[in-house]
Every structure is written in structure tokens, then in C-alpha cells.
XYZ file of C-alpha atoms in Angstrom:
663
model
C -6.371 -37.031 2.681
C -9.000 -35.299 1.328
C -9.014 -36.899 -1.732
C -10.417 -39.635 -0.719
C -12.624 -41.182 -3.109
C -14.139 -44.452 -3.276
C -12.797 -46.935 -5.661
C -10.018 -44.400 -7.035
C -7.843 -43.823 -3.508
C -4.606 -45.324 -2.702
C -3.443 -46.135 0.716
C -1.713 -43.269 2.463
C 2.043 -43.705 3.694
C 0.940 -42.928 7.156
C -1.595 -45.558 6.947
C 0.665 -47.808 5.799
C 2.693 -47.174 8.944
C -0.360 -47.415 11.518
C -0.905 -50.565 9.781
C 1.656 -51.994 11.323
C 2.416 -53.847 15.119
C 5.105 -52.095 16.082
C 6.359 -48.721 14.654
C 8.045 -45.148 15.734
C 6.935 -41.516 16.077
C 10.439 -41.115 14.729
C 8.534 -43.405 11.243
C 5.752 -41.264 10.825
C 7.961 -38.013 11.585
C 9.785 -39.087 8.566
C 6.621 -39.382 6.149
C 6.145 -36.062 4.001
C 2.336 -36.706 4.011
C 2.044 -36.658 8.316
C 1.296 -32.929 8.608
C -1.542 -33.466 5.843
C -2.899 -36.492 7.342
C -2.894 -35.067 10.977
C -4.916 -31.604 9.497
C -7.478 -33.866 7.600
C -7.406 -35.977 11.737
C -6.694 -38.885 10.643
C -8.546 -40.376 13.729
C -5.893 -43.380 13.989
C -2.804 -41.085 13.723
C -4.436 -38.483 16.296
C -4.612 -41.381 18.766
C -0.881 -41.891 18.519
C 0.206 -38.366 18.477
C -2.040 -37.379 21.888
C -0.078 -39.617 23.550
C 1.864 -38.291 26.669
C 5.002 -39.640 25.881
C 4.484 -38.938 22.352
C 3.888 -35.059 22.965
C 6.500 -34.960 25.336
C 9.344 -36.251 22.433
C 7.545 -33.538 19.909
C 8.363 -31.114 22.779
C 11.374 -31.987 23.009
C 12.155 -32.389 19.316
C 10.793 -28.593 20.042
C 12.615 -27.030 22.148
C 15.796 -28.886 23.116
C 19.331 -27.795 20.740
C 20.273 -30.824 19.054
C 23.957 -32.470 19.903
C 27.020 -31.166 18.202
C 27.140 -34.698 15.961
C 23.558 -35.303 15.548
C 22.228 -35.716 12.097
C 20.680 -33.484 10.040
C 16.840 -34.829 10.631
C 17.269 -34.777 14.424
C 18.538 -30.669 13.951
C 15.626 -29.855 11.112
C 13.430 -32.053 9.855
C 11.931 -33.625 13.283
C 11.670 -29.778 15.003
C 10.432 -28.917 12.327
C 7.477 -31.693 11.875
C 6.894 -31.181 15.326
C 6.215 -27.259 15.336
C 3.541 -27.840 12.080
C 1.550 -30.297 14.093
C 1.169 -28.717 17.243
C 0.203 -25.685 14.574
C -2.706 -28.491 12.999
C -4.367 -27.496 15.980
C -5.953 -30.836 16.872
C -7.814 -31.159 20.503
C -6.091 -33.947 21.701
C -2.932 -32.904 21.061
C -3.806 -29.547 23.376
C -5.294 -31.273 25.963
C -2.389 -33.727 26.667
C -0.255 -30.701 26.415
C -2.124 -28.123 28.597
C -3.027 -31.395 31.359
C 0.093 -32.161 31.929
C 2.116 -29.194 33.879
C 5.848 -31.483 33.272
C 5.046 -31.121 29.549
C 4.406 -27.207 29.930
C 7.770 -27.350 32.043
C 9.765 -28.471 29.003
C 7.660 -26.316 26.657
C 8.970 -23.368 28.301
C 11.712 -24.511 29.707
C 13.850 -22.788 26.073
C 13.458 -19.944 28.236
C 15.775 -21.071 30.801
C 18.895 -20.777 28.698
C 21.626 -17.916 28.564
C 21.114 -15.564 25.458
C 21.096 -15.978 22.824
C 18.614 -18.284 22.219
C 18.676 -20.688 19.261
C 16.499 -18.462 16.472
C 15.131 -21.624 14.960
C 13.838 -23.192 17.860
C 12.944 -19.937 19.030
C 11.043 -19.456 15.606
C 9.278 -22.711 16.171
C 7.992 -21.560 20.148
C 6.962 -18.519 18.609
C 4.359 -20.321 16.341
C 3.316 -23.024 18.867
C 3.006 -20.045 21.798
C 0.683 -18.215 19.020
C -1.517 -21.122 18.301
C -1.838 -21.848 21.915
C -2.879 -18.087 22.831
C -5.640 -18.136 20.015
C -6.964 -21.466 20.865
C -6.573 -21.756 24.649
C -4.923 -18.660 25.678
C -7.371 -19.091 29.432
C -4.518 -22.544 30.172
C -1.750 -20.775 28.886
C -2.374 -17.972 31.425
C -2.866 -20.346 34.160
C 0.181 -21.579 33.839
C 2.015 -18.517 33.488
C 0.135 -16.936 36.823
C 1.440 -20.638 38.520
C 5.034 -19.691 37.304
C 5.269 -15.402 37.964
C 10.045 -16.339 37.120
C 8.603 -16.752 33.735
C 7.785 -13.386 32.795
C 11.337 -12.138 33.967
C 12.377 -15.132 31.696
C 10.585 -13.450 29.039
C 12.267 -10.072 29.654
C 15.545 -11.135 29.531
C 15.425 -12.790 26.333
C 13.825 -9.894 24.564
C 16.860 -9.709 22.052
C 15.507 -12.727 20.339
C 12.550 -10.820 18.174
C 10.708 -14.533 18.400
C 10.147 -14.312 21.792
C 9.703 -9.970 22.018
C 6.955 -11.209 19.250
C 5.081 -13.730 22.098
C 5.741 -10.769 24.574
C 3.425 -9.098 22.217
C 0.943 -11.254 21.642
C 0.412 -11.752 25.391
C 0.090 -8.204 25.640
C -2.797 -8.221 22.981
C -0.563 -5.150 21.188
C -0.273 -7.850 17.787
C -3.889 -6.485 17.244
C -5.337 -3.289 15.541
C -8.128 -3.140 18.296
C -6.598 -4.991 20.780
C -8.309 -7.249 23.290
C -9.619 -5.508 26.939
C -10.651 -8.971 28.038
C -7.906 -10.724 27.486
C -6.833 -13.368 30.207
C -3.186 -12.486 29.111
C -3.906 -8.428 28.849
C -5.748 -8.986 32.301
C -2.711 -10.723 33.736
C -0.132 -8.646 32.744
C -1.774 -5.538 33.855
C -1.009 -7.414 37.372
C 2.020 -7.050 37.099
C 5.241 -4.821 36.940
C 5.751 -5.604 33.225
C 6.095 -2.392 31.720
C 8.744 -1.548 34.644
C 10.726 -4.274 33.189
C 10.236 -3.556 29.563
C 11.544 0.228 30.822
C 14.546 -1.158 32.441
C 15.349 -3.709 28.932
C 16.127 0.278 27.512
C 19.181 0.450 28.970
C 22.702 0.855 27.775
C 23.909 -1.835 29.869
C 21.601 -4.407 27.611
C 21.867 -5.754 23.931
C 21.368 -2.963 21.612
C 18.121 -5.807 20.078
C 16.974 -6.497 23.624
C 16.727 -2.391 23.510
C 14.881 -1.987 19.897
C 12.530 -4.772 21.125
C 11.890 -3.631 24.061
C 10.889 -0.579 22.456
C 9.070 -1.713 19.739
C 6.525 -3.932 22.624
C 6.434 -0.568 24.073
C 5.461 1.281 21.556
C 2.704 -1.423 20.629
C 1.063 -0.955 23.764
C 1.049 2.309 23.331
C -0.711 2.204 20.123
C -3.020 -0.604 20.866
C -6.994 0.465 22.331
C -7.351 1.390 25.681
C -6.162 -1.889 27.629
C -5.444 -2.409 31.582
C -1.716 -1.710 30.087
C -2.421 1.173 28.382
C -4.109 2.589 31.662
C -0.839 1.696 33.838
C 0.882 3.708 31.160
C -1.028 6.598 31.749
C 0.298 7.324 35.142
C 2.389 9.806 35.686
C 5.284 7.561 37.611
C 5.973 5.198 34.347
C 5.787 8.570 32.567
C 8.232 10.209 34.279
C 10.387 6.679 34.564
C 10.233 7.051 30.730
C 11.690 9.914 30.453
C 14.228 9.687 32.829
C 15.175 6.570 30.379
C 15.090 8.486 27.394
C 17.048 12.049 28.867
C 19.572 9.776 30.654
C 23.211 10.498 29.833
C 24.059 7.160 27.928
C 24.777 5.876 24.239
C 22.891 7.697 21.519
C 21.170 4.159 20.209
C 20.033 3.106 23.496
C 18.152 6.625 23.860
C 16.790 6.921 20.506
C 15.249 3.685 21.041
C 13.684 5.292 24.488
C 12.559 7.855 22.384
C 11.094 6.154 19.623
C 8.083 4.760 22.837
C 7.635 8.525 23.371
C 6.807 9.694 20.196
C 4.384 6.555 19.947
C 2.648 8.218 22.531
C 2.614 11.485 21.264
C 1.035 10.231 17.771
C -2.896 10.332 17.573
C -4.558 7.214 17.731
C -6.173 5.883 14.571
C -8.592 3.225 14.857
C -11.257 2.055 12.381
C -14.888 3.071 13.181
C -15.480 -0.665 11.429
C -12.951 -2.894 14.155
C -13.734 -0.329 17.099
C -15.493 -3.100 19.401
C -14.600 -1.117 22.802
C -16.017 1.218 24.654
C -13.529 4.788 24.359
C -13.344 7.132 27.314
C -10.250 9.163 25.919
C -7.699 7.261 27.727
C -5.457 7.864 24.428
C -5.677 11.744 25.480
C -4.866 11.350 28.630
C -1.889 9.589 27.585
C -0.506 11.859 25.080
C -1.388 14.826 27.867
C 1.025 13.577 30.787
C 3.338 12.136 28.124
C 3.420 16.739 27.220
C 3.801 17.555 30.559
C 6.836 15.075 30.757
C 8.524 16.179 28.012
C 7.956 19.736 28.377
C 9.962 19.764 31.556
C 12.407 17.731 30.156
C 12.927 20.238 26.974
C 16.481 21.618 27.823
C 17.583 18.448 28.213
C 16.823 17.521 24.722
C 17.947 20.510 22.824
C 21.570 19.736 25.027
C 21.473 16.337 22.877
C 21.057 17.546 19.841
C 24.662 18.552 19.856
C 27.155 15.706 18.566
C 29.089 14.379 21.336
C 33.332 15.557 21.480
C 33.986 12.004 23.065
C 33.388 10.302 20.020
C 36.283 8.241 18.479
C 36.901 9.718 14.763
C 35.523 6.618 13.043
C 32.246 8.054 14.493
C 32.883 11.516 13.766
C 32.978 11.461 10.370
C 30.899 9.281 7.400
C 33.233 9.090 3.877
C 30.870 8.784 1.166
C 30.963 8.924 -2.609
C 29.460 11.933 -2.159
C 31.824 13.647 0.398
C 32.875 13.577 3.807
C 30.443 14.426 6.061
C 31.562 15.669 9.641
C 30.050 14.798 12.129
C 27.310 12.538 10.760
C 23.965 13.284 11.470
C 22.699 10.012 13.160
C 19.504 8.160 14.512
C 19.646 9.737 18.182
C 19.646 13.835 16.789
C 16.868 12.644 13.965
C 14.543 11.200 17.103
C 15.373 14.225 19.062
C 13.906 16.841 15.809
C 10.929 14.493 15.346
C 9.953 14.606 18.967
C 10.886 18.592 19.118
C 8.611 18.853 15.753
C 5.495 16.692 17.675
C 5.815 18.714 20.962
C 5.484 22.133 18.319
C 2.482 20.519 16.682
C 0.653 19.469 19.899
C -1.319 22.594 20.120
C -0.190 22.331 23.810
C 0.927 26.034 25.189
C 2.809 24.467 27.589
C 4.872 22.328 25.443
C 4.896 25.671 22.813
C 6.678 27.862 25.412
C 8.822 25.369 26.702
C 10.374 24.809 23.006
C 10.332 28.252 22.228
C 12.835 29.335 25.533
C 15.525 27.016 24.345
C 17.439 27.337 21.031
C 15.624 24.148 19.476
C 14.818 26.070 16.110
C 17.535 27.388 15.095
C 19.675 24.624 15.762
C 17.493 22.816 14.211
C 17.507 25.135 11.056
C 21.574 25.445 10.902
C 21.459 21.284 10.437
C 18.763 21.946 7.868
C 21.506 23.169 5.869
C 24.409 21.889 6.707
C 23.743 18.609 5.812
C 21.582 19.232 2.059
C 21.127 15.666 1.305
C 19.620 14.221 4.303
C 16.487 13.991 3.451
C 14.894 12.743 6.693
C 16.281 15.578 8.822
C 14.418 17.944 6.029
C 11.169 16.216 6.155
C 11.550 16.758 10.464
C 12.525 20.450 10.690
C 9.904 20.680 7.858
C 7.486 19.869 9.895
C 8.953 21.807 12.960
C 8.457 24.829 10.853
C 5.599 24.689 9.495
C 3.816 23.825 12.770
C 2.732 27.830 12.171
C -0.142 26.767 10.113
C -1.830 25.464 13.279
C -0.203 26.918 15.809
C -1.058 30.267 18.560
C -0.666 33.636 17.401
C 2.367 33.648 19.728
C 3.874 31.144 17.842
C 3.576 32.017 14.365
C 4.821 35.326 15.678
C 8.224 34.063 17.228
C 8.751 31.726 13.937
C 8.652 34.871 11.848
C 9.761 37.990 14.283
C 12.102 35.664 16.308
C 13.299 32.963 13.839
C 12.778 35.131 11.295
C 11.965 32.167 8.715
C 11.549 34.143 5.896
C 14.962 35.618 5.924
C 15.881 32.290 6.271
C 14.413 30.844 3.396
C 15.091 33.612 0.990
C 18.538 33.565 2.175
C 19.394 29.663 2.232
C 21.914 28.778 -0.493
C 20.510 26.917 -3.220
C 24.065 25.405 -4.392
C 26.634 23.469 -1.903
C 30.044 22.175 -2.911
C 30.757 18.745 -0.794
C 33.473 18.214 1.168
C 36.075 15.991 -0.395
C 36.687 12.302 0.141
C 40.439 12.944 1.273
C 40.340 8.877 0.781
C 39.008 8.316 -2.680
C 40.931 6.332 -5.188
C 40.818 8.763 -7.236
C 40.678 12.515 -6.650
C 37.485 14.537 -8.939
C 36.308 18.077 -9.290
C 33.269 18.205 -8.407
C 31.484 21.259 -9.609
C 28.262 22.991 -7.190
C 25.580 20.351 -6.750
C 21.695 21.602 -6.435
C 21.052 21.382 -2.283
C 18.871 18.531 -1.875
C 16.495 21.142 0.802
C 15.694 23.343 -1.815
C 12.400 21.395 -2.791
C 11.235 21.903 1.366
C 11.942 25.058 0.854
C 9.584 25.728 -2.022
C 7.063 23.291 0.232
C 7.446 25.648 3.281
C 7.492 28.755 1.279
C 4.076 27.770 -0.049
C 2.302 27.319 3.357
C 3.156 29.785 4.380
C 1.564 32.232 1.405
C -1.170 29.543 2.003
C -1.662 30.509 5.934
C -1.468 34.488 4.954
C -4.845 34.254 3.184
C -6.197 32.946 6.549
C -4.403 34.229 8.564
C -4.680 38.200 9.285
C -1.069 38.564 11.086
C 0.597 36.181 8.309
C -0.788 38.550 5.915
C -0.045 41.909 7.181
C 3.857 40.530 8.048
C 4.419 39.340 3.945
C 2.937 42.463 2.588
C 5.400 44.577 4.752
C 8.459 42.331 3.612
C 10.253 43.578 0.870
C 12.135 40.702 0.804
C 9.323 37.920 0.889
C 8.121 40.132 -2.167
C 11.023 40.011 -4.336
C 11.553 36.242 -3.746
C 8.226 35.110 -4.239
C 7.934 37.338 -8.022
C 11.603 36.433 -8.640
C 11.436 32.842 -7.696
C 8.792 31.088 -5.887
C 6.505 32.011 -8.626
C 8.940 30.085 -11.422
C 9.898 27.187 -9.622
C 6.039 26.846 -9.122
C 5.682 27.332 -12.340
C 8.439 24.605 -13.326
C 7.399 22.062 -10.917
C 3.694 21.385 -11.724
C 3.133 18.925 -13.947
C 0.097 19.780 -15.000
C 1.215 23.082 -17.056
C 3.964 20.916 -18.996
C 2.993 20.907 -23.150
C 3.616 16.737 -22.010
C 0.574 16.974 -19.531
C -0.572 13.684 -17.562
C -3.773 13.043 -18.963
C -5.388 10.746 -16.398
C -4.265 13.532 -13.620
C -6.397 16.373 -15.422
C -8.828 14.158 -16.722
C -9.819 12.375 -13.232
C -9.279 15.643 -11.570
C -6.264 14.759 -9.171
C -5.701 17.879 -7.274
C -3.389 18.677 -3.759
C -0.926 15.409 -4.612
C 1.830 17.967 -5.166
C 3.703 20.129 -3.383
C 3.109 23.396 -5.690
C -0.732 23.046 -5.868
C -1.355 24.250 -8.832
C -4.965 25.368 -9.401
C -6.759 24.102 -12.418
C -7.410 27.559 -13.351
C -4.034 27.960 -14.521
C -3.750 25.168 -16.738
C -3.717 25.711 -20.412
C -3.705 22.325 -21.731
C -6.715 20.856 -23.156
C -7.060 17.606 -23.579
C -7.860 15.977 -27.145
C -9.898 12.581 -26.378
C -9.876 11.837 -30.223
C -6.639 12.031 -30.675
C -5.476 11.535 -26.898
C -2.761 14.155 -26.891
C -2.593 17.681 -24.895
C -2.464 20.423 -27.596
C -2.062 24.481 -27.011
C -5.160 26.501 -27.930
C -3.335 28.451 -30.244
C -3.119 25.176 -32.360
C -6.308 23.849 -31.409
C -7.693 26.832 -33.063
C -6.192 26.064 -36.694
C -6.836 22.509 -35.868
C -10.829 23.509 -35.461
C -10.976 25.746 -38.487
C -9.376 22.583 -41.120
C -11.465 20.118 -38.890
C -14.525 22.276 -40.719
C -13.074 22.928 -44.040
C -12.194 19.226 -44.310
C -15.763 17.575 -42.594
C -17.652 20.290 -45.312
C -15.951 18.639 -47.964
C -16.063 15.234 -46.933
C -20.142 15.566 -46.258
C -20.964 16.826 -49.642
C -19.056 14.354 -51.176
C -20.720 11.611 -49.565
C -24.351 13.080 -49.798
C -23.851 12.549 -53.470
C -22.648 8.763 -53.266
C -25.571 8.159 -50.941
C -28.251 10.119 -53.227
C -27.341 8.036 -56.308
C -26.656 4.707 -54.207
C -30.394 4.962 -53.314
C -32.031 5.239 -56.240
C -29.852 2.711 -58.023
C -30.404 0.918 -55.299
C -34.957 1.348 -55.972
C -34.780 0.594 -59.429
C -32.705 -2.773 -58.814
C -35.291 -3.469 -55.799
C -38.352 -3.125 -59.179
C -36.433 -5.465 -61.777
C -35.171 -8.284 -58.846
C -38.623 -8.004 -58.170
C -40.282 -8.884 -61.531
C -37.328 -11.668 -61.872
C -38.810 -13.320 -58.917
C -42.738 -13.079 -60.226
C -41.167 -14.359 -63.368
C -39.934 -17.640 -62.238
C -43.110 -18.250 -59.645
C -45.211 -17.567 -62.844
C -43.753 -20.409 -64.872
C -43.803 -22.857 -61.894
C -47.838 -22.363 -61.180
C -48.247 -23.400 -65.069
C -46.294 -26.272 -65.014
C -47.818 -27.228 -61.694
C -51.162 -26.307 -63.079
C -50.542 -28.738 -66.155
C -49.198 -31.415 -63.526
C -52.511 -31.249 -61.460
C -53.931 -32.367 -64.403
C -52.427 -35.974 -64.935
C -53.128 -36.509 -61.455
C -50.001 -35.502 -59.285
C -49.508 -37.017 -55.601
C -50.999 -35.331 -52.681
C -47.701 -34.202 -51.598
C -47.058 -32.264 -54.827
C -50.868 -30.918 -53.966
C -49.756 -29.974 -51.341
C -46.671 -27.218 -52.928
C -48.378 -26.027 -55.502
C -51.303 -24.890 -53.213
C -47.996 -23.206 -51.042
C -46.263 -21.621 -54.738
C -49.872 -20.548 -55.504
C -50.219 -18.536 -52.316
C -47.122 -17.198 -53.037
C -48.036 -15.727 -56.150
C -51.160 -14.105 -54.770
C -49.550 -12.532 -51.938
C -47.010 -11.148 -54.968
C -49.937 -10.017 -56.607
C -51.295 -7.675 -53.896
C -47.839 -6.076 -53.799
C -48.402 -4.056 -57.372
C -46.492 -6.884 -59.159
C -48.342 -7.965 -62.170
C -46.886 -10.319 -64.622
C -46.589 -7.404 -68.086
C -44.268 -6.113 -65.956
C -41.845 -9.257 -66.669
C -38.780 -8.872 -68.028
C -37.059 -10.238 -71.155
C -33.940 -12.940 -71.002
C -32.571 -9.687 -72.520
C -33.509 -7.784 -70.160
C -32.232 -9.975 -67.376
C -28.675 -9.900 -69.037
C -28.298 -6.187 -69.067
C -29.785 -6.560 -65.614
C -27.028 -8.905 -64.193
C -24.613 -6.777 -65.898
C -25.735 -3.480 -63.991
C -25.843 -5.051 -61.066
C -21.912 -6.518 -61.359
C -21.340 -2.713 -62.829
C -23.228 -1.060 -59.964
C -21.676 -3.202 -56.899
C -17.785 -2.937 -58.257
C -18.950 1.362 -58.034
C -19.874 1.073 -54.675
C -17.197 -0.578 -53.521
C -14.801 1.781 -55.160
C -16.487 4.644 -53.711
C -16.047 2.479 -50.217
C -12.526 2.112 -50.917
C -12.241 5.978 -51.637
C -13.967 7.244 -48.439
C -11.383 5.154 -46.349
C -8.645 6.042 -47.891
C -9.634 9.880 -47.357
C -10.145 9.176 -43.754
C -7.218 7.034 -43.420
C -4.592 9.888 -45.011
C -6.406 12.832 -43.341
C -6.669 11.466 -39.628
C -9.923 12.087 -39.265
C -12.811 10.333 -37.632
C -15.649 9.166 -39.501
C -18.659 10.964 -39.100
C -22.026 9.301 -39.295
C -23.720 11.667 -41.275
C -27.706 11.691 -41.440
C -29.371 10.234 -44.485
C -33.193 11.733 -45.296
C -34.670 8.014 -45.637
C -37.510 9.016 -47.574
């Protein structure tokens, strides 16, 4: 245990068991502190657990499903504790596990079961494999090379998420920078793992298996350059993947394959501080190959944007509280729109021409208006249409002239009336609602307007469009003014003070802001109110300054007189003490009292050096007058200070520091 202190520690229950002459593994697994003792490398416990028969028993608890009549300890406690012991990364236990092939056969025997696997045991298996690959990956891969059938078993059980995580770890896809020299990655590059995963995307596999296989492939595509990513860059693999995505099967299976295609089109983002491996533009090659293969299949992609006619009624309509959606968008059509947007914005002439030859843009625009409250669809169509920002001149001409984006923006209805739900328990007459895509229309219009500032063609086209000018003057400018939070009277103080710009879709310039932040009052005020407040501030400040100057002058005069009187009082007291000491000196005072007398004489000499003389000593009656004057003066000063503070509190003005001439 970590807290063993000489003279204070008590015997651990694990040590009590180990002190027995005979004990079993189950007795140790029943103790709550066995995992903690294992982490602290208890030598006697480690020596017991590393025995072959005990490691075999731990593996049995880990991967073997308990019998139906087994107790709770066998079902839950023993598998969990066995997993935690293996995850303690004790070298002696790992040596026994990896040196005996029969024990490894039992560990990977979990994959020999039919699917679905026991999710609890699969989770424990995933944790132990993660620990082994982190500490002893070379030994694990050496065993896997001898058992090629295990790779197919991994892919067969990819529908279990825990097994898919182990497969991703073997492929080096769970690390943001990858491990190009990892033994497991080098081994998988020699196998047909990619082809097996692509086959798992087929419709004859469980939906969970399709999703997990797509996640593993996407993770490999996003990882840094490894031998596996080199294999993905081949034209053969890319064509196989695209054919699998565009095959005539269910929409769910196709959407998972399209996820992999989207991952291939996305640019790789690597943290420069974590880039430990040389880059040779392999991902650019991978991206170009994906664009080439997908451009050849754009016609099939556009054909999949139409809802299938053979769907059942349960899939052809969606009843919501908003109303009846008939037919629903579906995940497949969303992925197709996103994929078309990535192709259209790839700056690849082949991809641009492939998209412009079809009616994909117009179909996406029709879907945009057909589903007024599907934000995911609106975001994809916005990315598709705003390709004019970085696209070629031909692309801009296509969007402005053939597709007529301007007329589409201007003529889009701002209010929609949903189709009523026939099965609603209460029939409610709904009023028209503001369409949910209006904000995206404003964003597209603003980005088009901003593009015209740097493109002569777009500027001339918009200037010659009377429809666009009318829309900008009557709708866009007013909408930008309403949506710009920087122009509201309540305002956003933090945004204005910190200078946050560009975080809103309208991107209003700071020059249009007519509100100024008043740091004294912690509020926003308009310029007109600001001028009135400044005039009142000047008048009140002048009046207050004059009053305070008079009070300060009078106070200084009184304080100077009080200082003279106080000095005279001190001198009188010291002189009396000196006279008494001189009389005591004549009577032969003690040595200690003589030293005190010398000190008082020195003090009297210092007072005389300040110019205070005995003839200035006040009388007793004068001392009484001084005390009365002091009390009166203190009372007047307190009153003046209270009046000044009350003046500040009533007027809500900050206290100003008035310079005082101390001369």
C-alpha cells in the first residue's frame, strides 16, 4: 500500500491471505485491495499471480462466458478484477502471458464465438489488448503473424464496438500523429485488411458492422502517412470503395461508405508540434485519387438524391409536432449533398465540370426550400452554393447565370405553412411560420456581396441586376441591421471592448457602431444622451470642486494653528519634567533615574532647536480652550466629510481627486 509508515501501518487483508499456508486465487479476487496491492508491486502477490495456472485462470474469467446458474461473483466481480490486474501492467504477469502460446490462444478465443459477442467481456478484452499493445506490441504482433485467421475474426466481429477499437489501435488510427514504424501497422500493411473492411460495408452485414467498418477506414484515412494510407491511395482500392458506396443497396449502407469518401476528401490537419514523421504529400495524392474516382460517379450520386419509390409508407413520411414531412430527407441524401459540396469546392477542374454537367445544384436548391427546418441540409447546400468564393470564373458564371442563385435568393419564401399531421390528437390551425433557412439565405447573400468586392465579374453582374439592388436596399441591409448585435442599445460590452469581429454572419464593421461604452457606469449610451450627461458632469464637477477647495483651505489653516498649540503643550510638559529631574539630581538620585534625566534634557534641547520657547507656554485656561476648539474642529471636519460623501452618493458621480497646493 502507498501509505505504509513505520509504526502506523496495519496489515493488509491481502497480506493476511498470503500469510496462510494454503489459499486460492478466488480468495484474493474477493478482496477489494488486491488491485491496489498489485499496482504497488507487492512482491509476494506478484509472485503468486505470475504462475501459469493463475494467469490461465485470470484469462478464463476474462473471456469465457459464465454459465447460466453462475453466481454474481463469477459473472461480474471476477472478470472485472482479472481485467484490472492485467491493466496494472505487471511485467511478471505479462511475461507469463506472452511466453505461453496456449494462454494467448485462450485470450483470443473470444473471437471464435458467434456474433454478437458478450459486450461486457468484449470491453474487458479491448482494455487488456490496449495495455498489451502499449507495452509489448512486438510480442503481440509476432503471435498474430502466426495466426492469420485472427484477422478475419477481427473483421467478422467488427459490429462489436470494442473489437473495432482494437482493430483501429492495431492500424495506428487511434493516435492523431500515427505510428508509421509500429509493428502492428507494418503487419497490417502486408495483409488484405482494407479489402476486408470494404466488404464489411456491404448490405449483407449488420448495420453496426457497416458503421464501425466505415469508422475504422475513415480513421485510417485521417491518420498520418503510414503503409496503410499508401495502400488506400491506390486506384484499385479507391475504385472498389466508390463502387461500394454507389452500389444499388439500402441507403444506410451507402451512407456509411460515403462517410469514408468524405474523410478522403477532407484535408489532413496536423499539429506542427506533434508532427514527428516526414511528410511527402501522400494525403494530397490520396485526395486527388478520391476526387478522380468520385467525379466519374457524379451521375450515380445525383440519381441517388431522388427518394426511392419502393419505400414503405412508414419510411416515406415522418410525423412530427411541426407537421407531416413527406418524404423525410434521410441520412443518405444529406451525405450526398455534403459530398457534392466537397467536390465542388475542391478546386479541381475535373470535379467542377462533372458537377456542372448535372442538375445536382438545382436539386439541392429545391431540397433546401422543400425542407425549411432541416439545418443540416441547409448547411450542406450553403457550402455548395458558396463555392463561388474560391472557385474558378466558369464556376461563378455557372452559379450566377445558369443556376441563377440571385433570383433564387430573392424569390425564396420567408414564411411557410406546414402540412398538418393527420394523426394529431388535437387539430390546431397553424399560422405561417418564418422559414428556418432565412438566416442561411442572408449568409449566402452577404458572402456574395463580399465576393463582388474582389471579383470584377461578380461586381458587374450584381450592378446590372435591378432585382439584386432592390433586394439589398429593401431586405438585406435592414436584416443585417437587425441581426447585428453590435448595433443594439443593450449591446455586448465584452465583444466591443475586446474587439471581437467576424463571429456573426453579417460581419458588420465597427465603423457602423453608434454606441460607446461608458466605463464609469458600466453601460452603453447613445451619443445624444452622452452629450447631455457631459454638460451636467461639468456643472456638477465645477460646483463640487469650488466647495471642496474652500473646505480644504479652511482645514489647512486650522490644522496649522493646532500644530503650534500642540507643540507648546509638549514643551510645557517637558520643561516641568526637567525641573523635577534637576531637583532629584540634587538629592543624589539613582543611576537609572539619572540616565532618564539625560534623555529628557536631550529632548528639551531638540525642542529648543525647533524654535519653540518657554515663553510660549500656554496657561491652563488656554489649554482648556484648545481642547474645546479641537473637539469642535473635529466635529466640523466630520460633518464636512459626511456632506461631501452624501453629495457623491446622491449625484451618482465618481469621486474626483482635486489637486491641493500643500505649500
